[in-house]
Amino acid sequence: MKSITRRQFGKTALASAAAAALAGTSLPKFAFGETSATELQFPKGFLWGCATAAYQIEGGAKADGRGPSIWDTFSHTPGKTYQGETGDVTDDSYHLYKEDVKLLKNLGVSTYRMSISWSRIFPNGTGQPNAKGLDYYNRVLDELLANNITPYVTLFHWDLPQALPGGWQSRDTSKAFADYAAYVSKHLSDRVHHFMTTNEFTCFTDIGYREGRFAPGLKLADGPANQVRHHGILAHGLGVQAIRANTPSGTQVGLAENAVVYVPVIETPEHIEAARKATRDGNAPFLTALMEGKYIDSYLQREGANAPKAEPGDMEAIGSRLDFVGLNIYTPTYVRAADTPAGYAIEKAPTSYPHMASPWLTIGPECIYWGVRNVCDLWKPAGIYITENGCSSDDVLTPAGRVEDTDRVMYLRNHMTHLHRAAAEGYPVKGYFLWSLMDNYEWADGYGKRFGIHYVDFKTLKRYPKLSAEWYRDVIARNSVL
Ligand code: PNW
């Protein structure tokens, strides 16, 4: 065994602890100061938050004149969701929002990402606004602000008004979205300074209109499905313009997007380059189009006659400058350099690859670092937020009212560690929103998958902090991964 010199011994708390262990003695954990030399401190002013979405938490499906959304229709259609479950009541945050703000307050978060139900504001999607719908959000915002919590507002998190003919198959829906975005941002921008247009294009276009697993449950062919994608990103672009035209300067506009995150199989220059190429190519219909204001050639060639049709002005709107890019990050896709025209090859996950309670939720915490890095290296956005990160667990509420979700803490801790790397390397990561504040309606999985750091008993609607909530509160207080 190598001997340890006196000089090395004094160098860091870590070295001294190791030396103490070798010598069979014990030293205080932080022998040389308040904090460990290896502590993963986040930048000063880093924003910690939680995220939710309207249809998943609000309930009050018919309250105060709310019109139906495609998720009301879909979830009430037999066979579409787990055990036929719907968002009719869910967490009833429509009535219990003050309790939910208390949960946020107890965590010590500085921010909260929430979404607005379009059909509360415009029950028919367009036309006459419903004042009572807006009143609800006024109450929620006032409660947040009274507790010093900064709201980040998503305008569209999948609950499209049912009344809009053809839904996202129609170009008119993109225009209707812009009108809705104009109205909401005009009325809320005295208190809301950060707006996200849409959440996760793939989920409300491809999964809803091509795969049929989400509302409206269609299985369109490639051509019409690509046009649905185009209407989705056009809505975003027109929405950005509408928000800017209706809010004071300084209002920050972005979106929340689950871009596919390509992770190099080995961290060497050729695989890193492959990950960058894959990021541009694999996200061509969505984030790449937004960041570059065009559909890149490889996408157009791949789709051929099925490629989306853009009208004059569409791509300019779609490429509108953004103040920030929000990334929802859950899982990695591994990629390697390859001697092919594309220059990369995707690795299929082995059957033994680990995942959380949701089978799709494979665990690869380095994805949060690579998600940030690939996007920043390619497009240099002004700012990045992690607008969602979190996981499902098989949570069990003990008779003592506890949930020991050590697996969720493991998932979160590891992702935050890799996010810290991105921040430490200077990527402009400004904040992190944990998905989710509390268990809620997990879309087609109903109440069968729990993502919250608060457990919700869906019979009594009582909320219980899980171990992960206790842990997150300490992370926030220390601004450091624990
Ligand atoms: C996101 N996938 O959805 C949504 O933004 C949330 O509303 C949702 O509750 C959360 O993540 C957890 O699922 C996703 O299959 C749904 O890869 C499915 C996938 C990814 C994200």
Coordinates of C-alpha atoms and ligand atoms in Angstrom, one line a residue:
M1 CA 0.0 0.0 0.0
K2 CA 1.3 3.5 -0.9
S3 CA 2.1 5.7 2.1
I4 CA 0.3 9.0 2.4
T5 CA 2.4 12.1 2.8
R6 CA 1.6 14.7 5.3
R7 CA 0.9 17.2 2.5
Q8 CA -1.6 15.0 0.7
F9 CA -3.2 14.3 4.0
G10 CA -4.1 17.9 4.7
K11 CA -5.4 18.6 1.2
T12 CA -9.1 17.8 1.3
A13 CA -11.8 16.5 3.6
L14 CA -12.2 13.6 1.3
A15 CA -8.5 12.7 1.4
S16 CA -8.5 13.0 5.2
A17 CA -11.5 10.9 5.6
A18 CA -10.0 8.2 3.4
A19 CA -6.7 8.4 5.4
A20 CA -8.7 8.2 8.6
A21 CA -10.4 5.1 7.3
L22 CA -7.0 3.6 6.4
A23 CA -5.7 4.4 9.8
G24 CA -8.8 2.9 11.5
T25 CA -9.7 6.1 13.2
S26 CA -12.7 8.3 12.6
L27 CA -12.7 12.0 11.9
P28 CA -15.7 14.4 11.7
K29 CA -17.2 14.3 8.3
F30 CA -16.3 17.9 7.4
A31 CA -13.0 18.2 9.2
F32 CA -11.8 21.3 7.4
G33 CA -14.8 23.5 7.2
E34 CA -18.5 23.8 6.8
T35 CA -18.9 21.8 3.6
S36 CA -17.2 18.9 1.9
A37 CA -14.8 19.7 -0.9
T38 CA -16.9 17.4 -3.1
E39 CA -20.3 18.9 -2.3
L40 CA -22.4 19.4 -5.4
Q41 CA -23.4 23.0 -4.9
F42 CA -25.6 24.6 -7.6
P43 CA -25.1 28.2 -8.8
K44 CA -26.4 31.0 -6.6
G45 CA -30.0 31.9 -7.8
F46 CA -30.6 28.4 -9.3
L47 CA -34.4 27.9 -9.3
W48 CA -35.9 24.8 -7.7
G49 CA -39.5 24.0 -8.5
C50 CA -42.2 21.4 -9.0
A51 CA -44.3 20.8 -12.1
T52 CA -47.9 19.8 -12.7
A53 CA -50.5 20.0 -15.5
A54 CA -54.1 21.1 -15.4
Y55 CA -55.9 17.9 -16.5
Q56 CA -53.7 15.8 -14.3
I57 CA -54.4 17.6 -11.0
E58 CA -57.4 19.9 -11.3
G59 CA -60.6 17.8 -11.5
G60 CA -63.6 20.1 -11.5
A61 CA -64.2 18.9 -15.0
K62 CA -67.6 20.6 -15.3
A63 CA -67.0 23.4 -12.7
D64 CA -67.8 27.0 -13.5
G65 CA -68.5 26.5 -17.2
R66 CA -65.4 24.5 -18.2
G67 CA -65.9 23.0 -21.7
P68 CA -64.8 19.4 -22.4
S69 CA -61.4 18.6 -23.8
I70 CA -60.3 15.7 -25.9
W71 CA -58.9 14.1 -22.8
D72 CA -62.4 14.1 -21.2
T73 CA -63.8 12.4 -24.3
F74 CA -60.9 9.9 -24.6
S75 CA -60.8 9.0 -20.9
H76 CA -64.6 8.4 -20.9
T77 CA -64.3 6.1 -23.9
P78 CA -64.3 2.5 -22.7
G79 CA -61.0 0.7 -23.1
K80 CA -58.8 3.8 -23.7
T81 CA -57.3 4.3 -20.2
Y82 CA -56.2 2.1 -17.3
Q83 CA -59.4 0.7 -15.7
G84 CA -61.3 3.4 -17.5
E85 CA -60.0 6.1 -15.2
T86 CA -60.6 9.8 -15.9
G87 CA -59.4 13.2 -14.7
D88 CA -62.9 14.1 -13.5
V89 CA -61.8 14.6 -9.9
T90 CA -58.1 13.5 -9.7
D91 CA -56.4 15.6 -7.0
D92 CA -59.3 18.2 -7.0
S93 CA -56.7 20.9 -7.1
Y94 CA -59.5 23.1 -8.5
H95 CA -60.9 23.3 -5.0
L96 CA -57.8 22.3 -2.9
Y97 CA -55.3 24.6 -4.6
K98 CA -54.5 26.4 -1.3
E99 CA -53.4 23.1 0.2
D100 CA -51.2 22.5 -2.8
V101 CA -49.5 25.9 -2.4
K102 CA -48.9 24.9 1.2
L103 CA -47.1 21.8 0.0
L104 CA -44.9 23.9 -2.2
K105 CA -44.3 26.4 0.6
N106 CA -43.2 23.6 2.9
L107 CA -40.7 22.3 0.3
G108 CA -39.3 25.8 0.0
V109 CA -39.5 25.9 -3.8
S110 CA -39.0 29.3 -5.5
T111 CA -41.0 28.3 -8.6
Y112 CA -44.0 26.3 -9.7
R113 CA -44.7 25.1 -13.2
M114 CA -48.5 24.8 -13.8
S115 CA -50.6 24.6 -16.9
I116 CA -53.9 26.3 -17.9
S117 CA -56.9 24.4 -19.1
W118 CA -57.8 26.0 -22.5
S119 CA -61.4 24.9 -22.2
R120 CA -61.9 26.6 -18.9
I121 CA -61.0 29.9 -20.6
F122 CA -62.7 29.2 -23.9
P123 CA -65.2 26.4 -23.4
N124 CA -65.7 26.2 -27.2
G125 CA -62.0 26.6 -28.0
T126 CA -62.6 30.0 -29.6
G127 CA -65.1 32.8 -29.3
Q128 CA -66.6 33.9 -26.0
P129 CA -64.2 33.6 -23.0
N130 CA -65.5 32.3 -19.7
A131 CA -64.6 34.8 -17.0
K132 CA -65.0 32.2 -14.2
G133 CA -62.3 30.0 -15.8
L134 CA -59.8 32.9 -15.7
D135 CA -60.9 33.7 -12.1
Y136 CA -59.7 30.3 -11.0
Y137 CA -56.2 30.9 -12.3
N138 CA -56.2 34.4 -10.8
R139 CA -56.9 32.8 -7.4
V140 CA -54.1 30.3 -7.9
L141 CA -51.6 32.9 -9.0
D142 CA -52.4 35.2 -6.2
E143 CA -52.0 32.4 -3.7
L144 CA -48.6 31.5 -5.2
L145 CA -47.4 35.1 -5.2
A146 CA -48.6 35.6 -1.6
N147 CA -46.2 32.8 -0.7
N148 CA -43.3 34.1 -2.8
I149 CA -43.5 31.3 -5.4
T150 CA -42.9 32.4 -9.0
P151 CA -45.4 30.8 -11.4
Y152 CA -44.2 29.4 -14.8
V153 CA -47.2 28.9 -16.9
T154 CA -47.7 26.3 -19.7
L155 CA -50.5 27.2 -22.0
F156 CA -51.1 23.8 -23.6
H157 CA -50.5 20.5 -21.8
W158 CA -52.6 18.2 -24.1
D159 CA -56.1 19.1 -23.0
L160 CA -57.4 20.5 -26.3
P161 CA -60.9 21.8 -26.3
Q162 CA -63.1 19.1 -27.8
A163 CA -65.1 21.7 -29.7
L164 CA -62.4 22.6 -32.2
P165 CA -63.3 20.7 -35.4
G166 CA -60.6 18.2 -36.4
G167 CA -58.4 19.0 -33.5
W168 CA -54.7 19.2 -34.5
Q169 CA -55.6 17.9 -37.9
S170 CA -56.8 21.4 -38.7
R171 CA -54.6 24.4 -39.3
D172 CA -57.4 26.5 -37.7
T173 CA -56.5 25.0 -34.3
S174 CA -53.0 26.6 -34.5
K175 CA -54.7 29.9 -35.1
A176 CA -57.2 29.3 -32.3
F177 CA -54.2 28.5 -30.0
A178 CA -52.6 31.9 -30.9
D179 CA -55.9 33.7 -29.9
Y180 CA -56.1 31.8 -26.7
A181 CA -52.4 32.5 -25.9
A182 CA -53.0 36.2 -26.7
Y183 CA -56.0 36.4 -24.3
V184 CA -54.4 34.5 -21.4
S185 CA -51.0 36.2 -21.6
K186 CA -52.6 39.6 -21.8
H187 CA -54.6 38.9 -18.7
L188 CA -51.9 37.2 -16.6
S189 CA -48.7 38.9 -17.6
D190 CA -49.0 41.4 -14.7
R191 CA -48.1 38.5 -12.5
V192 CA -46.7 35.8 -14.8
H193 CA -43.3 36.6 -16.4
H194 CA -42.5 33.2 -17.9
F195 CA -44.8 31.4 -20.4
M196 CA -44.4 28.1 -22.1
T197 CA -46.5 27.6 -25.2
T198 CA -46.8 23.8 -25.5
N199 CA -45.7 20.7 -23.7
E200 CA -44.1 17.7 -25.5
F201 CA -45.0 17.8 -29.2
T202 CA -44.6 14.0 -29.7
C203 CA -47.1 13.2 -27.0
F204 CA -50.0 15.3 -28.3
T205 CA -49.2 14.7 -32.0
D206 CA -47.7 11.3 -32.7
I207 CA -49.0 9.4 -29.6
G208 CA -52.4 11.0 -30.0
Y209 CA -52.8 11.0 -33.8
R210 CA -50.5 8.2 -35.1
E211 CA -50.2 5.7 -32.3
G212 CA -53.6 6.3 -30.8
R213 CA -52.5 5.7 -27.2
F214 CA -53.4 9.2 -26.1
A215 CA -56.3 11.5 -27.0
P216 CA -57.9 11.7 -29.5
G217 CA -56.8 8.1 -30.1
L218 CA -56.4 8.2 -33.9
K219 CA -54.1 6.1 -36.1
L220 CA -53.5 8.4 -39.0
A221 CA -51.2 7.5 -41.9
D222 CA -47.8 9.2 -42.2
G223 CA -48.8 12.1 -44.4
P224 CA -51.7 13.4 -42.3
A225 CA -49.8 12.6 -39.1
N226 CA -46.9 14.8 -40.2
Q227 CA -49.3 17.6 -40.9
V228 CA -50.6 17.2 -37.4
R229 CA -47.0 17.7 -36.2
H230 CA -46.7 20.8 -38.4
H231 CA -49.9 22.3 -36.9
G232 CA -48.5 21.6 -33.4
I233 CA -45.3 23.5 -34.0
L234 CA -47.1 26.2 -35.9
A235 CA -49.3 26.7 -32.9
H236 CA -46.2 27.2 -30.8
G237 CA -44.8 29.7 -33.3
L238 CA -48.0 31.7 -33.6
G239 CA -48.3 31.5 -29.8
V240 CA -44.8 33.0 -29.3
Q241 CA -45.8 35.9 -31.5
A242 CA -49.1 36.4 -29.8
I243 CA -47.6 36.4 -26.3
R244 CA -44.9 38.9 -27.3
A245 CA -47.6 41.2 -28.9
N246 CA -49.7 41.1 -25.7
T247 CA -47.3 41.3 -22.8
P248 CA -44.8 43.8 -21.5
S249 CA -41.3 43.6 -22.8
G250 CA -39.2 41.4 -20.6
T251 CA -41.8 38.6 -20.5
Q252 CA -39.9 35.4 -21.1
V253 CA -41.3 33.0 -23.7
G254 CA -40.3 29.4 -24.2
L255 CA -41.7 25.9 -24.3
A256 CA -41.4 22.5 -22.6
E257 CA -40.2 19.9 -25.0
N258 CA -39.2 16.2 -24.5
A259 CA -36.6 16.2 -27.2
V260 CA -35.0 12.7 -27.6
V261 CA -31.9 12.7 -25.5
Y262 CA -29.0 11.0 -27.3
V263 CA -26.2 9.8 -25.0
P264 CA -22.8 8.8 -26.4
V265 CA -22.1 5.1 -25.7
I266 CA -18.6 6.1 -24.7
E267 CA -17.5 9.6 -23.9
T268 CA -15.0 10.0 -26.8
P269 CA -15.0 12.6 -29.5
E270 CA -16.5 10.4 -32.2
H271 CA -19.4 9.2 -30.1
I272 CA -20.0 12.7 -28.7
E273 CA -20.2 14.0 -32.3
A274 CA -22.6 11.2 -33.2
A275 CA -24.8 12.2 -30.3
R276 CA -24.9 15.8 -31.6
K277 CA -25.8 14.7 -35.1
A278 CA -28.5 12.4 -33.8
T279 CA -30.0 15.2 -31.7
R280 CA -30.4 17.4 -34.7
D281 CA -31.7 14.6 -36.9
G282 CA -33.9 12.7 -34.4
N283 CA -35.7 15.9 -33.3
A284 CA -36.1 17.3 -36.8
P285 CA -39.9 17.5 -36.8
F286 CA -40.0 19.5 -33.6
L287 CA -37.1 21.1 -31.7
T288 CA -34.7 21.3 -34.6
A289 CA -37.5 23.0 -36.7
L290 CA -38.0 25.5 -33.9
M291 CA -34.3 26.3 -33.4
E292 CA -33.5 26.5 -37.1
G293 CA -36.7 27.8 -38.6
K294 CA -36.8 25.0 -41.2
Y295 CA -37.3 21.3 -41.7
I296 CA -33.8 20.0 -42.3
D297 CA -33.1 18.1 -45.5
S298 CA -32.6 14.7 -44.0
Y299 CA -36.1 14.9 -42.5
L300 CA -37.7 16.0 -45.8
Q301 CA -35.9 13.3 -47.7
R302 CA -36.9 10.6 -45.2
E303 CA -40.6 11.6 -45.4
G304 CA -40.7 12.2 -49.1
A305 CA -44.2 12.8 -50.3
N306 CA -45.4 12.5 -46.7
A307 CA -43.4 15.5 -45.6
P308 CA -45.4 18.3 -43.8
K309 CA -46.7 21.1 -46.0
A310 CA -45.8 24.6 -44.8
E311 CA -47.5 27.8 -46.0
P312 CA -45.6 31.0 -46.6
G313 CA -44.6 32.5 -43.2
D314 CA -45.1 29.3 -41.2
M315 CA -41.4 28.5 -40.8
E316 CA -40.6 32.1 -39.7
A317 CA -43.2 31.9 -37.0
I318 CA -42.0 28.4 -36.0
G319 CA -38.4 29.7 -35.8
S320 CA -39.4 32.7 -33.5
R321 CA -36.6 33.6 -31.1
L322 CA -37.1 32.0 -27.7
D323 CA -36.0 33.4 -24.3
F324 CA -35.5 29.9 -23.0
V325 CA -35.8 26.2 -23.9
G326 CA -37.5 23.9 -21.4
L327 CA -36.4 20.3 -21.5
N328 CA -38.5 17.5 -20.0
I329 CA -35.9 14.8 -19.4
Y330 CA -36.6 11.2 -18.3
T331 CA -34.7 8.6 -20.3
P332 CA -31.6 8.2 -22.4
T333 CA -31.2 6.9 -26.0
Y334 CA -27.7 5.6 -26.5
V335 CA -25.9 6.3 -29.7
R336 CA -22.6 5.5 -31.3
A337 CA -20.6 6.7 -34.3
A338 CA -21.2 4.7 -37.4
D339 CA -19.9 4.6 -40.9
T340 CA -23.3 5.4 -42.5
P341 CA -24.6 8.5 -44.3
A342 CA -26.2 9.7 -41.1
G343 CA -22.9 9.1 -39.2
Y344 CA -24.5 7.5 -36.1
A345 CA -26.4 4.4 -35.0
I346 CA -28.9 4.0 -32.2
E347 CA -28.3 1.2 -29.6
K348 CA -31.3 -0.8 -28.7
A349 CA -31.6 -1.3 -24.9
P350 CA -30.9 -4.9 -23.7
T351 CA -33.9 -6.6 -22.1
S352 CA -32.1 -6.4 -18.8
Y353 CA -31.9 -2.6 -18.9
P354 CA -33.3 -1.2 -15.7
H355 CA -36.5 1.0 -15.5
M356 CA -38.7 2.6 -13.0
A357 CA -42.3 1.6 -12.4
S358 CA -43.4 2.8 -15.8
P359 CA -41.8 0.3 -18.3
W360 CA -40.8 3.1 -20.7
L361 CA -38.9 4.9 -17.9
T362 CA -35.4 3.5 -18.4
I363 CA -32.8 4.8 -16.0
G364 CA -29.8 6.6 -17.4
P365 CA -29.1 9.7 -15.2
E366 CA -26.4 11.0 -17.6
C367 CA -29.2 11.8 -20.0
I368 CA -29.9 15.1 -18.1
Y369 CA -26.3 16.2 -18.8
W370 CA -26.4 15.2 -22.4
G371 CA -29.8 16.6 -23.0
V372 CA -28.6 20.0 -21.9
R373 CA -25.2 19.8 -23.6
N374 CA -26.4 18.6 -27.0
V375 CA -29.1 21.3 -27.2
C376 CA -26.6 24.0 -26.1
D377 CA -23.8 22.9 -28.4
L378 CA -26.1 22.8 -31.4
W379 CA -28.2 25.9 -30.9
K380 CA -26.8 28.0 -28.0
P381 CA -30.2 28.9 -26.5
A382 CA -30.2 31.9 -24.1
G383 CA -31.3 29.7 -21.2
I384 CA -32.3 26.2 -20.3
Y385 CA -34.7 24.9 -17.7
I386 CA -35.3 21.3 -16.9
T387 CA -39.1 21.7 -17.1
E388 CA -39.7 18.1 -16.0
N389 CA -37.7 15.3 -14.4
G390 CA -39.0 12.6 -12.1
C391 CA -40.2 9.1 -12.0
S392 CA -42.9 6.6 -11.1
S393 CA -42.5 4.2 -8.2
D394 CA -44.6 1.5 -6.6
D395 CA -45.3 3.6 -3.6
V396 CA -46.8 2.1 -0.5
L397 CA -48.4 4.2 2.2
T398 CA -47.7 2.6 5.6
P399 CA -50.3 2.6 8.4
A400 CA -48.1 5.3 10.0
G401 CA -48.7 7.5 6.9
R402 CA -45.2 7.2 5.4
V403 CA -43.9 6.4 1.9
E404 CA -40.3 5.4 1.8
D405 CA -39.6 5.9 -1.9
T406 CA -35.9 5.3 -1.8
D407 CA -35.9 4.4 -5.5
R408 CA -37.3 7.8 -6.4
V409 CA -34.7 9.5 -4.3
M410 CA -32.1 7.4 -6.0
Y411 CA -33.4 8.4 -9.5
L412 CA -33.6 12.1 -8.6
R413 CA -30.3 12.3 -6.8
N414 CA -28.5 10.7 -9.8
H415 CA -30.1 13.0 -12.3
M416 CA -29.3 16.1 -10.2
T417 CA -25.7 15.0 -10.0
H418 CA -25.5 14.9 -13.8
L419 CA -27.4 18.2 -14.0
H420 CA -24.8 19.7 -11.7
R421 CA -22.1 18.6 -14.1
A422 CA -23.8 20.6 -16.9
A423 CA -24.1 23.7 -14.6
A424 CA -20.5 23.3 -13.5
E425 CA -19.3 23.2 -17.1
G426 CA -21.0 26.5 -17.7
Y427 CA -24.1 25.5 -19.6
P428 CA -26.9 28.0 -18.9
V429 CA -29.1 25.9 -16.8
K430 CA -31.3 28.2 -14.8
G431 CA -33.7 25.9 -13.0
Y432 CA -35.2 22.5 -12.3
F433 CA -38.9 21.5 -12.1
L434 CA -39.5 18.1 -10.5
W435 CA -42.3 16.1 -12.0
S436 CA -44.4 16.0 -9.9
L437 CA -45.5 17.9 -6.9
M438 CA -48.0 15.1 -6.1
D439 CA -49.4 11.9 -7.5
N440 CA -51.9 12.7 -10.2
Y441 CA -53.8 11.4 -13.3
E442 CA -51.0 9.8 -15.4
W443 CA -52.9 10.0 -18.7
A444 CA -53.6 6.5 -20.2
D445 CA -52.0 4.9 -17.1
G446 CA -54.7 6.5 -15.0
Y447 CA -54.0 6.4 -11.3
G448 CA -51.9 3.2 -11.7
K449 CA -48.6 5.1 -11.9
R450 CA -47.5 7.5 -9.2
F451 CA -45.0 10.3 -10.0
G452 CA -45.5 12.6 -7.0
I453 CA -43.2 13.5 -4.2
H454 CA -46.4 13.7 -2.2
Y455 CA -48.6 10.7 -2.0
V456 CA -52.3 11.2 -2.7
D457 CA -55.0 9.0 -1.3
F458 CA -57.5 9.3 -4.2
K459 CA -60.4 8.3 -1.9
T460 CA -59.9 10.9 0.7
L461 CA -57.7 13.3 -1.4
K462 CA -55.4 13.6 1.5
R463 CA -51.8 14.4 0.6
Y464 CA -48.8 12.9 2.4
P465 CA -45.2 13.9 1.9
K466 CA -43.0 11.0 0.8
L467 CA -39.4 10.5 1.8
S468 CA -38.5 12.2 -1.6
A469 CA -40.3 15.4 -0.5
E470 CA -38.3 15.5 2.7
W471 CA -35.1 14.9 0.7
Y472 CA -36.0 17.6 -1.9
R473 CA -36.7 20.1 0.8
D474 CA -33.1 19.6 2.1
V475 CA -31.7 19.8 -1.4
I476 CA -33.4 23.1 -1.9
A477 CA -32.4 24.5 1.4
R478 CA -28.7 23.5 0.8
N479 CA -28.9 24.3 -3.0
S480 CA -26.9 21.1 -3.3
V481 CA -27.3 17.5 -4.3
L482 CA -27.6 15.4 -1.1
Ligands
PNW1 C1 -44.6 13.6 -19.6 N1 -42.8 8.4 -22.9 O1 -45.2 12.7 -20.4 C2 -45.7 14.7 -19.4 O2 -45.3 16.0 -19.7 C3 -46.4 14.6 -18.1 O3 -47.7 15.1 -18.3 C4 -46.4 13.2 -17.6 O4 -47.2 13.0 -16.5 C5 -44.9 12.8 -17.3 O5 -44.1 13.0 -18.4 C6 -44.7 11.4 -16.8 O6 -45.1 10.5 -17.8 C7 -44.5 11.6 -21.0 O7 -43.6 7.4 -23.2 C8 -45.3 10.5 -21.2 O8 -41.6 8.4 -23.2 C9 -44.7 9.4 -21.9 C10 -43.4 9.5 -22.3 C11 -42.6 10.6 -21.9 C12 -43.2 11.7 -21.3

